[in-house]
């Protein structure tokens, strides 16, 4: 059974940092592309970043230079380092199996985790 479990969210001041993690199980993680998405309050789910099995990475324009995606195949772990957080980064962040970009519909991803909430507020 595929299982994705995000963690690491919290409340942070503008300009602060957080490290999100996604523990994966039930599938061949090291062979899978993985993606982070987010849903801000009242908004649609949006793509944040993807990493494939050969560590090719891609980022949404609004997070380039601030967020870093990585993976640890030994631990079946997907990570997202968030820095210089802004209030508009407030959202629930989800990990998903699959590669995406800003045009990829949510239905294209195989599985989602339950999400971890990030709140950026002064």
PDB file of C-alpha atoms in Angstrom:
ATOM      1  CA  UNK A   1       0.000   0.000   0.000  1.00  0.00           C
ATOM      2  CA  UNK A   2       1.370   3.390  -0.991  1.00  0.00           C
ATOM      3  CA  UNK A   3       1.787   5.756   1.913  1.00  0.00           C
ATOM      4  CA  UNK A   4       3.117   9.310   1.957  1.00  0.00           C
ATOM      5  CA  UNK A   5       3.450  11.184   5.231  1.00  0.00           C
ATOM      6  CA  UNK A   6       4.484  14.835   5.334  1.00  0.00           C
ATOM      7  CA  UNK A   7       5.908  16.548   8.391  1.00  0.00           C
ATOM      8  CA  UNK A   8       7.825  19.632   9.395  1.00  0.00           C
ATOM      9  CA  UNK A   9       5.237  22.339   8.964  1.00  0.00           C
ATOM     10  CA  UNK A  10       4.651  25.048  11.515  1.00  0.00           C
ATOM     11  CA  UNK A  11       4.347  28.727  12.263  1.00  0.00           C
ATOM     12  CA  UNK A  12       7.220  30.942  11.188  1.00  0.00           C
ATOM     13  CA  UNK A  13       7.889  34.648  10.880  1.00  0.00           C
ATOM     14  CA  UNK A  14       8.353  36.228   7.465  1.00  0.00           C
ATOM     15  CA  UNK A  15      11.911  35.651   6.354  1.00  0.00           C
ATOM     16  CA  UNK A  16      12.116  32.448   8.334  1.00  0.00           C
ATOM     17  CA  UNK A  17      12.875  28.892   7.271  1.00  0.00           C
ATOM     18  CA  UNK A  18      11.377  25.441   7.585  1.00  0.00           C
ATOM     19  CA  UNK A  19      12.328  21.959   6.456  1.00  0.00           C
ATOM     20  CA  UNK A  20       9.532  19.739   5.253  1.00  0.00           C
ATOM     21  CA  UNK A  21       9.841  15.993   4.902  1.00  0.00           C
ATOM     22  CA  UNK A  22       7.783  13.296   3.249  1.00  0.00           C
ATOM     23  CA  UNK A  23       8.249   9.698   4.304  1.00  0.00           C
ATOM     24  CA  UNK A  24       7.320   7.337   1.490  1.00  0.00           C
ATOM     25  CA  UNK A  25       6.529   3.643   1.568  1.00  0.00           C
ATOM     26  CA  UNK A  26       4.804   0.978  -0.474  1.00  0.00           C
ATOM     27  CA  UNK A  27       6.416   1.677  -3.826  1.00  0.00           C
ATOM     28  CA  UNK A  28       9.824   1.879  -5.527  1.00  0.00           C
ATOM     29  CA  UNK A  29      10.733   5.298  -4.185  1.00  0.00           C
ATOM     30  CA  UNK A  30      14.201   5.527  -5.715  1.00  0.00           C
ATOM     31  CA  UNK A  31      12.749   4.871  -9.155  1.00  0.00           C
ATOM     32  CA  UNK A  32       9.989   7.432  -8.777  1.00  0.00           C
ATOM     33  CA  UNK A  33       9.814  11.107  -9.511  1.00  0.00           C
ATOM     34  CA  UNK A  34       8.385  13.026  -6.593  1.00  0.00           C
ATOM     35  CA  UNK A  35       6.652  16.363  -6.327  1.00  0.00           C
ATOM     36  CA  UNK A  36       5.707  18.969  -3.752  1.00  0.00           C
ATOM     37  CA  UNK A  37       2.469  20.879  -4.181  1.00  0.00           C
ATOM     38  CA  UNK A  38       0.655  23.321  -1.971  1.00  0.00           C
ATOM     39  CA  UNK A  39      -2.816  24.666  -1.396  1.00  0.00           C
ATOM     40  CA  UNK A  40      -3.168  28.125   0.082  1.00  0.00           C
ATOM     41  CA  UNK A  41      -6.383  28.979   1.927  1.00  0.00           C
ATOM     42  CA  UNK A  42      -9.136  29.521  -0.596  1.00  0.00           C
ATOM     43  CA  UNK A  43      -6.943  28.723  -3.566  1.00  0.00           C
ATOM     44  CA  UNK A  44      -6.326  25.875  -5.949  1.00  0.00           C
ATOM     45  CA  UNK A  45      -3.650  23.252  -5.479  1.00  0.00           C
ATOM     46  CA  UNK A  46      -0.444  24.443  -7.143  1.00  0.00           C
ATOM     47  CA  UNK A  47       2.772  22.779  -8.131  1.00  0.00           C
ATOM     48  CA  UNK A  48       5.880  23.789  -6.192  1.00  0.00           C
ATOM     49  CA  UNK A  49       8.750  21.521  -7.200  1.00  0.00           C
ATOM     50  CA  UNK A  50       9.629  18.126  -8.627  1.00  0.00           C
ATOM     51  CA  UNK A  51      12.647  15.852  -8.525  1.00  0.00           C
ATOM     52  CA  UNK A  52      13.141  12.729 -10.593  1.00  0.00           C
ATOM     53  CA  UNK A  53      15.112   9.544 -10.059  1.00  0.00           C
ATOM     54  CA  UNK A  54      18.296  11.040 -11.504  1.00  0.00           C
ATOM     55  CA  UNK A  55      17.974  14.118  -9.312  1.00  0.00           C
ATOM     56  CA  UNK A  56      16.809  16.480 -12.023  1.00  0.00           C
ATOM     57  CA  UNK A  57      14.907  19.255 -10.279  1.00  0.00           C
ATOM     58  CA  UNK A  58      12.415  21.854 -11.323  1.00  0.00           C
ATOM     59  CA  UNK A  59      10.784  24.675  -9.409  1.00  0.00           C
ATOM     60  CA  UNK A  60       7.859  26.976  -9.755  1.00  0.00           C
ATOM     61  CA  UNK A  61       8.978  30.511 -10.524  1.00  0.00           C
ATOM     62  CA  UNK A  62       7.599  31.839  -7.256  1.00  0.00           C
ATOM     63  CA  UNK A  63       9.922  29.610  -5.173  1.00  0.00           C
ATOM     64  CA  UNK A  64      13.107  29.645  -7.234  1.00  0.00           C
ATOM     65  CA  UNK A  65      16.056  30.657  -5.115  1.00  0.00           C
ATOM     66  CA  UNK A  66      14.107  30.175  -1.885  1.00  0.00           C
ATOM     67  CA  UNK A  67      13.072  26.503  -1.802  1.00  0.00           C
ATOM     68  CA  UNK A  68      15.279  23.461  -2.340  1.00  0.00           C
ATOM     69  CA  UNK A  69      13.961  20.002  -3.089  1.00  0.00           C
ATOM     70  CA  UNK A  70      16.015  16.936  -2.280  1.00  0.00           C
ATOM     71  CA  UNK A  71      15.627  13.255  -1.709  1.00  0.00           C
ATOM     72  CA  UNK A  72      17.263  10.530   0.369  1.00  0.00           C
ATOM     73  CA  UNK A  73      16.703   7.226  -1.374  1.00  0.00           C
ATOM     74  CA  UNK A  74      18.238   5.248   1.489  1.00  0.00           C
ATOM     75  CA  UNK A  75      15.524   6.567   3.788  1.00  0.00           C
ATOM     76  CA  UNK A  76      12.724   6.820   1.194  1.00  0.00           C
ATOM     77  CA  UNK A  77      12.475  10.472   2.147  1.00  0.00           C
ATOM     78  CA  UNK A  78      11.575  13.519   0.108  1.00  0.00           C
ATOM     79  CA  UNK A  79      12.536  16.897   1.512  1.00  0.00           C
ATOM     80  CA  UNK A  80      11.756  20.527   0.845  1.00  0.00           C
ATOM     81  CA  UNK A  81      13.866  23.231   2.435  1.00  0.00           C
ATOM     82  CA  UNK A  82      11.956  26.507   2.606  1.00  0.00           C
ATOM     83  CA  UNK A  83      13.798  29.745   3.209  1.00  0.00           C
ATOM     84  CA  UNK A  84      12.959  33.441   3.130  1.00  0.00           C
ATOM     85  CA  UNK A  85       9.344  32.515   3.683  1.00  0.00           C
ATOM     86  CA  UNK A  86       6.706  35.089   2.873  1.00  0.00           C
ATOM     87  CA  UNK A  87       3.096  35.372   4.000  1.00  0.00           C
ATOM     88  CA  UNK A  88       1.973  34.198   0.561  1.00  0.00           C
ATOM     89  CA  UNK A  89       3.760  30.891   1.205  1.00  0.00           C
ATOM     90  CA  UNK A  90       1.144  30.077   3.843  1.00  0.00           C
ATOM     91  CA  UNK A  91      -0.414  26.835   2.662  1.00  0.00           C
ATOM     92  CA  UNK A  92      -0.778  23.153   3.271  1.00  0.00           C
ATOM     93  CA  UNK A  93       2.093  21.399   1.549  1.00  0.00           C
ATOM     94  CA  UNK A  94       1.656  17.972   0.025  1.00  0.00           C
ATOM     95  CA  UNK A  95       4.037  15.456  -1.445  1.00  0.00           C
ATOM     96  CA  UNK A  96       2.970  13.355  -4.374  1.00  0.00           C
ATOM     97  CA  UNK A  97       4.372  10.610  -6.494  1.00  0.00           C
ATOM     98  CA  UNK A  98       5.176  11.671 -10.019  1.00  0.00           C
ATOM     99  CA  UNK A  99       6.790  14.426 -12.038  1.00  0.00           C
ATOM    100  CA  UNK A 100       4.971  17.656 -12.698  1.00  0.00           C
ATOM    101  CA  UNK A 101       5.049  21.302 -13.594  1.00  0.00           C
ATOM    102  CA  UNK A 102       2.723  24.249 -13.348  1.00  0.00           C
ATOM    103  CA  UNK A 103       0.448  22.745 -16.007  1.00  0.00           C
ATOM    104  CA  UNK A 104       0.114  19.282 -14.488  1.00  0.00           C
ATOM    105  CA  UNK A 105      -3.384  18.603 -13.156  1.00  0.00           C
ATOM    106  CA  UNK A 106      -3.594  17.087  -9.670  1.00  0.00           C
ATOM    107  CA  UNK A 107      -5.226  13.998 -11.140  1.00  0.00           C
ATOM    108  CA  UNK A 108      -1.930  13.176 -12.885  1.00  0.00           C
ATOM    109  CA  UNK A 109      -0.233  12.305  -9.607  1.00  0.00           C
ATOM    110  CA  UNK A 110      -0.569   8.817  -8.296  1.00  0.00           C
ATOM    111  CA  UNK A 111      -0.821   9.484  -4.608  1.00  0.00           C
ATOM    112  CA  UNK A 112      -0.826  12.363  -2.139  1.00  0.00           C
ATOM    113  CA  UNK A 113       0.068  12.581   1.493  1.00  0.00           C
ATOM    114  CA  UNK A 114      -2.210  14.186   4.086  1.00  0.00           C
ATOM    115  CA  UNK A 115      -0.256  17.440   4.020  1.00  0.00           C
ATOM    116  CA  UNK A 116       1.636  19.578   6.493  1.00  0.00           C
ATOM    117  CA  UNK A 117       0.593  23.122   7.251  1.00  0.00           C
ATOM    118  CA  UNK A 118       2.942  26.061   6.918  1.00  0.00           C
ATOM    119  CA  UNK A 119       1.840  29.392   8.349  1.00  0.00           C
ATOM    120  CA  UNK A 120       3.950  32.466   7.750  1.00  0.00           C
ATOM    121  CA  UNK A 121       2.857  35.326   9.919  1.00  0.00           C
ATOM    122  CA  UNK A 122       4.246  38.210  11.896  1.00  0.00           C
TER     123      UNK A 122
END
